[in-house]
Tab-separated table of C-alpha atoms and ligand atoms in Angstrom:
chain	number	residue	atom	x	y	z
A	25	UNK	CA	-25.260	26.536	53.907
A	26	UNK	CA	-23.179	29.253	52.238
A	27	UNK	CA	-25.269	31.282	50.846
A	28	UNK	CA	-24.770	33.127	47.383
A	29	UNK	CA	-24.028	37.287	48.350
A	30	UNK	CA	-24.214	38.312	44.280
A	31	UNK	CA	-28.029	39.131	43.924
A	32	UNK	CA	-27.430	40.904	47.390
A	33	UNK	CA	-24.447	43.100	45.958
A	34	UNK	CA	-26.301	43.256	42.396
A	35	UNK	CA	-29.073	44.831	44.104
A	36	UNK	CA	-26.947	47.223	46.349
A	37	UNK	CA	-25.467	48.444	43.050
A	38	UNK	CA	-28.975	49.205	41.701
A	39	UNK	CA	-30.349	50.699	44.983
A	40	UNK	CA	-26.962	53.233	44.815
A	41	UNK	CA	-27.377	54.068	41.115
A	42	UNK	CA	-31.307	54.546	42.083
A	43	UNK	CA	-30.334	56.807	44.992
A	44	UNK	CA	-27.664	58.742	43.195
A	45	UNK	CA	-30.081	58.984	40.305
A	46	UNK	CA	-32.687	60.599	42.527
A	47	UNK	CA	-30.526	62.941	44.152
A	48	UNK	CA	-29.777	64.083	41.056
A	49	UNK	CA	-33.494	65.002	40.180
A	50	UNK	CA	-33.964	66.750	43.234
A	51	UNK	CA	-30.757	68.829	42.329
A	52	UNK	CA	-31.661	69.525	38.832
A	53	UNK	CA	-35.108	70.593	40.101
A	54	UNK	CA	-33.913	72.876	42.469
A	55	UNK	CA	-31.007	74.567	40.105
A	56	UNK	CA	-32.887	74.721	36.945
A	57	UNK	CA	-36.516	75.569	37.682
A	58	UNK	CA	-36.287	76.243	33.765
A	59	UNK	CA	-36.194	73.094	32.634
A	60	UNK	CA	-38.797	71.575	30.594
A	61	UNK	CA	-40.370	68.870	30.513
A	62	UNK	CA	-39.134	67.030	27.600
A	63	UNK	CA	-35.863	67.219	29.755
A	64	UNK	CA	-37.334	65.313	32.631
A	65	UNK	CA	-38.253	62.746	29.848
A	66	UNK	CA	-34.663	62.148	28.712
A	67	UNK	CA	-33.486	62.093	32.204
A	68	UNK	CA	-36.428	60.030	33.110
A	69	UNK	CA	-35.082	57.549	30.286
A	70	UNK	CA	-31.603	57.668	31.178
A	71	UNK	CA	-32.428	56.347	34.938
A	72	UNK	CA	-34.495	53.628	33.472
A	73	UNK	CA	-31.380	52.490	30.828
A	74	UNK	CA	-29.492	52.156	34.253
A	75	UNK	CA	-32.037	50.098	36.134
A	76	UNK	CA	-32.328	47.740	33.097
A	77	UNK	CA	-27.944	47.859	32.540
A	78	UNK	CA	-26.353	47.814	35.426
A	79	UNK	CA	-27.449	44.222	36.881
A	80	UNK	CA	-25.935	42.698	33.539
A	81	UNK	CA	-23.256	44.680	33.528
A	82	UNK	CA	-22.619	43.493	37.763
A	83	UNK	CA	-23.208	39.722	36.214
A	84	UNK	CA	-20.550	40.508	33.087
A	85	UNK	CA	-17.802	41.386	35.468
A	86	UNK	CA	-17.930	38.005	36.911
A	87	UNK	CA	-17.684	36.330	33.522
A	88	UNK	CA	-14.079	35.406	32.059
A	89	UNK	CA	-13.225	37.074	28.860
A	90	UNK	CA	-11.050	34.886	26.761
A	91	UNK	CA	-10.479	37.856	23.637
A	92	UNK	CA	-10.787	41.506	23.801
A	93	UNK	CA	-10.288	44.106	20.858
A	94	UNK	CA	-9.620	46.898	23.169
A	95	UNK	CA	-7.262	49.599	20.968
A	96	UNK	CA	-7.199	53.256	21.223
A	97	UNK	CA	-10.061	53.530	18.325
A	98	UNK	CA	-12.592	51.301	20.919
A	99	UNK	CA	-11.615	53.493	23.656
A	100	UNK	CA	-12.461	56.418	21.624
A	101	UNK	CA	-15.900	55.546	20.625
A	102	UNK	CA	-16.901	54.427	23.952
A	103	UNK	CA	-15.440	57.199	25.730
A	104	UNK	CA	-17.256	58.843	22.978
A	105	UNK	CA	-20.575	57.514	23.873
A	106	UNK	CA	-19.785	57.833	27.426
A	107	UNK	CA	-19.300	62.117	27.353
A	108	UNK	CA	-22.285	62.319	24.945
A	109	UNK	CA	-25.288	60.749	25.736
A	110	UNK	CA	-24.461	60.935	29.457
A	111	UNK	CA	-22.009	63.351	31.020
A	112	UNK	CA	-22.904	66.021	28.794
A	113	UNK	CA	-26.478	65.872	28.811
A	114	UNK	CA	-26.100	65.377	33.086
A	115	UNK	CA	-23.657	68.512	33.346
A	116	UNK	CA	-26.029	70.444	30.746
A	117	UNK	CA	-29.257	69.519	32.996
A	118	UNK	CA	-27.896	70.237	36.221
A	119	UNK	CA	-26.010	73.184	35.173
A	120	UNK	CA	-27.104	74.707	32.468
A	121	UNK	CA	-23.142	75.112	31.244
A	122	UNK	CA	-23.946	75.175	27.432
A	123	UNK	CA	-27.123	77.321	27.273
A	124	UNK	CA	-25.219	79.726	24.908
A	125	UNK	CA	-25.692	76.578	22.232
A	126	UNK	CA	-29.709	75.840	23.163
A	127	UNK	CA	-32.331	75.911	20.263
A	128	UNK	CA	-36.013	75.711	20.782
A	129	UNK	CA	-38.303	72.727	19.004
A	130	UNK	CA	-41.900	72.835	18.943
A	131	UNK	CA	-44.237	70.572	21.315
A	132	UNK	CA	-45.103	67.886	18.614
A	133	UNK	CA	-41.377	67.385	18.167
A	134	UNK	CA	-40.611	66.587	21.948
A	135	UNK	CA	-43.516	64.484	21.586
A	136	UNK	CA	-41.939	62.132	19.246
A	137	UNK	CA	-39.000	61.926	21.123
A	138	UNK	CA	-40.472	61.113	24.149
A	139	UNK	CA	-42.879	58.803	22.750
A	140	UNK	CA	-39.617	57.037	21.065
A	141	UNK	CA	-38.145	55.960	24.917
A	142	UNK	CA	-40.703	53.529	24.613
A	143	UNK	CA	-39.503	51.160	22.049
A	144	UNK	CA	-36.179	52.419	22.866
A	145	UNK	CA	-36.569	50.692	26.359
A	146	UNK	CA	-38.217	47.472	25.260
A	147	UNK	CA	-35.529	46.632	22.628
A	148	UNK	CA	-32.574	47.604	24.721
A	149	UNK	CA	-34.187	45.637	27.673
A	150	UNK	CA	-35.008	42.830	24.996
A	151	UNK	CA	-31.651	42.607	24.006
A	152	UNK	CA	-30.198	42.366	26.910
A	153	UNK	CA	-32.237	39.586	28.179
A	154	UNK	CA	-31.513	37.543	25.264
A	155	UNK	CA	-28.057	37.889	24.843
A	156	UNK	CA	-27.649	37.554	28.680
A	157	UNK	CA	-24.209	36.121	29.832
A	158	UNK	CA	-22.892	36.508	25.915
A	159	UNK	CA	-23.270	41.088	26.204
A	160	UNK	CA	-20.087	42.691	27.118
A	161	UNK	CA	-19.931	46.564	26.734
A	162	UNK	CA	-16.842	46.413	24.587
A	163	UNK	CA	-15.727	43.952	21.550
A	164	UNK	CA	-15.000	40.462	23.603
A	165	UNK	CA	-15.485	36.840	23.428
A	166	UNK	CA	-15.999	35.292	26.703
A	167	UNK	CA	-15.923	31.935	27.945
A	168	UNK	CA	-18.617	29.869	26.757
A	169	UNK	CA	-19.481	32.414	24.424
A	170	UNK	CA	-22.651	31.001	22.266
A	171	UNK	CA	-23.938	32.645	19.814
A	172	UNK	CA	-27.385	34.170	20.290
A	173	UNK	CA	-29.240	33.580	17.303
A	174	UNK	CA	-33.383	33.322	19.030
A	175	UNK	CA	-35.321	35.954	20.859
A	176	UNK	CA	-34.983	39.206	19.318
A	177	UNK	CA	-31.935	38.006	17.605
A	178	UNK	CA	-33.811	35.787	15.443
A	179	UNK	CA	-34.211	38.614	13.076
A	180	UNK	CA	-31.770	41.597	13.749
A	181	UNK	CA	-28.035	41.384	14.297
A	182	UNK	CA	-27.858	44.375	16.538
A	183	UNK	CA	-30.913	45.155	18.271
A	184	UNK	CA	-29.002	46.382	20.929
A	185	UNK	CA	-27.709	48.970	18.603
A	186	UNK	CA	-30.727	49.652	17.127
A	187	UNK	CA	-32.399	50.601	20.468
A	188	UNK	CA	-29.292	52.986	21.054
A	189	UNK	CA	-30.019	54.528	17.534
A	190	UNK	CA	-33.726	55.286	18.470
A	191	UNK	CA	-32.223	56.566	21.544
A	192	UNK	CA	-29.080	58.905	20.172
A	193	UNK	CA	-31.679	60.025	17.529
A	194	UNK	CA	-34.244	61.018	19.718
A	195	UNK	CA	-31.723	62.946	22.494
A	196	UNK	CA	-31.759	66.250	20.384
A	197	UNK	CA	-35.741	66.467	20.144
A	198	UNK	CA	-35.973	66.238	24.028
A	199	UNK	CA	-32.409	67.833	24.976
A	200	UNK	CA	-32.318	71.630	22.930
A	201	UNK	CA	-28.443	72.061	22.865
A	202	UNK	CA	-26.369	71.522	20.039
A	203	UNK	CA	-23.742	70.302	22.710
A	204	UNK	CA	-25.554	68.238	25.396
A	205	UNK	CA	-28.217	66.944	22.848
A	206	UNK	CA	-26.596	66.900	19.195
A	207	UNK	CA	-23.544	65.226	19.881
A	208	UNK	CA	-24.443	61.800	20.254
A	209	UNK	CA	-25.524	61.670	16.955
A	210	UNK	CA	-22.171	62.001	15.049
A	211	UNK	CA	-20.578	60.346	18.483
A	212	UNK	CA	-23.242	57.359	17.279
A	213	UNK	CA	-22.796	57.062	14.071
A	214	UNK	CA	-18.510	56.849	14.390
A	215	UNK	CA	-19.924	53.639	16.817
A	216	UNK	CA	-21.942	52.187	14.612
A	217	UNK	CA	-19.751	52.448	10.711
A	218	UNK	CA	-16.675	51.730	12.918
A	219	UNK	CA	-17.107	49.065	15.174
A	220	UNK	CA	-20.120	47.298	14.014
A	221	UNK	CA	-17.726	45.762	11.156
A	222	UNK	CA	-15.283	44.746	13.659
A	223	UNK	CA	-17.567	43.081	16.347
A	224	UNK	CA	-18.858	41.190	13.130
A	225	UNK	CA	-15.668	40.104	12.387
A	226	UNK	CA	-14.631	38.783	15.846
A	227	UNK	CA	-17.954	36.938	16.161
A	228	UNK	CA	-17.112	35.298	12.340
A	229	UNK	CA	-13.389	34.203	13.537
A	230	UNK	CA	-15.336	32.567	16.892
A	231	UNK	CA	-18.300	31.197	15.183
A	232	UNK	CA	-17.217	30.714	11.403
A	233	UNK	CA	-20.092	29.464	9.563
A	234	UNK	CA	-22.970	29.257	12.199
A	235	UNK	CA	-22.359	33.243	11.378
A	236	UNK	CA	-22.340	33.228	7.935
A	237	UNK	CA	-25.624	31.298	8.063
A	238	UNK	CA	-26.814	33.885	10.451
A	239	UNK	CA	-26.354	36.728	8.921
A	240	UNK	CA	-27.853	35.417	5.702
A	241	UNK	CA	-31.126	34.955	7.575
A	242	UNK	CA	-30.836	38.300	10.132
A	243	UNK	CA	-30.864	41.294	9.085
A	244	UNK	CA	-28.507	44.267	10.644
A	245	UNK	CA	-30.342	47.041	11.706
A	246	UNK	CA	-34.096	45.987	10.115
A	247	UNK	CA	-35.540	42.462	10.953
A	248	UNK	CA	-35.157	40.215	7.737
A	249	UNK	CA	-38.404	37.888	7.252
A	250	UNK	CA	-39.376	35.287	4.758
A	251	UNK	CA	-37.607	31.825	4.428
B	309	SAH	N1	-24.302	44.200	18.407
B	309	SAH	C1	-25.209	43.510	19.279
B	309	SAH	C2	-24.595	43.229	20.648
B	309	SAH	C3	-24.023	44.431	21.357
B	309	SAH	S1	-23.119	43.986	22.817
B	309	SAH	C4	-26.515	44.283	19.377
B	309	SAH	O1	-26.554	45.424	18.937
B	309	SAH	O2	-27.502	43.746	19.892
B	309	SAH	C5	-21.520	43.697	22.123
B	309	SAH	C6	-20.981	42.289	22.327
B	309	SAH	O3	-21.995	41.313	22.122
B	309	SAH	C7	-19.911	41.954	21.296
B	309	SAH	O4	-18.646	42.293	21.777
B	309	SAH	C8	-20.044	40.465	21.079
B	309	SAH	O5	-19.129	39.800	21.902
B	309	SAH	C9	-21.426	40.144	21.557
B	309	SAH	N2	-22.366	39.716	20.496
B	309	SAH	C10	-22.826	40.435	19.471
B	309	SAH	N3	-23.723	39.725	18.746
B	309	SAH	C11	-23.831	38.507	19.354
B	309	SAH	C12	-24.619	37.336	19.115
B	309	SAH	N4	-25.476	37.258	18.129
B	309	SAH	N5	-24.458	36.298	19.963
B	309	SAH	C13	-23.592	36.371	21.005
B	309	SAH	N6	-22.842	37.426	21.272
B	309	SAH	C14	-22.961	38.493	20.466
């Protein structure tokens, strides 16, 4: 008879973010009648990583952690990641705060950036689905962790990171400011030569060999085939 309230609260977090997310359009619309459309694209992509994130991340918080590497350098690159690929770009958008550092691309170049949200979304949604109750947004082991070798880990190590790459990469061509759209990509890269090493290394102390056999047959960042 009692019945389970989490898909009811997972759902009032999404319907919020949704709402908030809309508002936000509406204001951007109305401040910056400027803005072009390869900006609607980004922001159009950013609601969408939201919608596909924040039910995980709802489920994640339920889920024990039994080892986190949280340090100052991990709370760096994700505060990192936090300011550039969304406060900036949101304050930039709504504002226009940083217009003094905008640069103009031509039409074929938004193009590919907006045509790049589209494998973008499928292989961060991917990723998430496969590594379900095992993602956390920072370097942890929870309980139960298993390691995720199937799905579209079968092939890549870190197609979760890959997807962000596409992503970061793809944020200058549709955001033209060296602040709101160019920063992510050093802010990125820091992520990905700095912690990818160590979130290796935690999942080798957890798993031991089951990773070393893993990585022999997955590769990092492009999908290893043959035997
Ligand atoms: N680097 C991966 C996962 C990012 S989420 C990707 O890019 O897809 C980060 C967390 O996922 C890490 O802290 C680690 O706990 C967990 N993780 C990473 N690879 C995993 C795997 N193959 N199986 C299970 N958990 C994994």
């Amino acid at each position: 008879m009692c019945a389970d309230h989490r898909p009811l609260a997972r759902n009032g977090i999404l319907i919020a973010s949704v709402a908030a997310g809309f508002a936000l359009l509406v204001y951007i619309l109305v401040r910056r009648p400027d803005a072009g459309w390869q900006e609607f694209v980004w922001f159009a992509a950013f609601a969408a990583t939201f919608v596909i994130r924040v039910p995980h991340a709802a489920r994640a918080r339920k889920g024990a952690v039994v080892e986190a590497r949280k340090d100052i350098q991990e709370r760096t690159l994700l505060s990192g990641m936090f300011l550039t690929m969304m406060l900036l770009p949101l304050i930039h958008l709504a504002t226009g705060l940083f217009s003094v550092a905008d640069y103009d691309l031509p039409a074929w170049v938004r193009g590919i950036g907006a045509v790049a949200q589209i494998p973008y979304l499928w292989l961060f949604h991917r990723s998430h689905a496969d590594l379900g109750l095992n993602w956390s947004p920072g370097l942890e082991v929870r309980q139960d962790h298993r390691l995720v070798t199937a799905g579209i880990y079968a092939r890549i190590r870190h197609p979760m990171y890959a997807s962000i790459w596409i992503t970061a990469l793809a944020q200058p061509l549709l955001i033209h400011n060296w602040v709101a759209g160019g920063l992510v990509v050093p802010a990125f890269a820091a992520m990905w030569f700095l912690r990818v090493p160590r979130e290796e290394a935690l999942m080798r102390d957890r798993f031991g060999a089951e990773y070393d056999a893993y990585t022999a047959r997955a590769g990092r960042l492009w999908p290893k085939f043959g035997r």
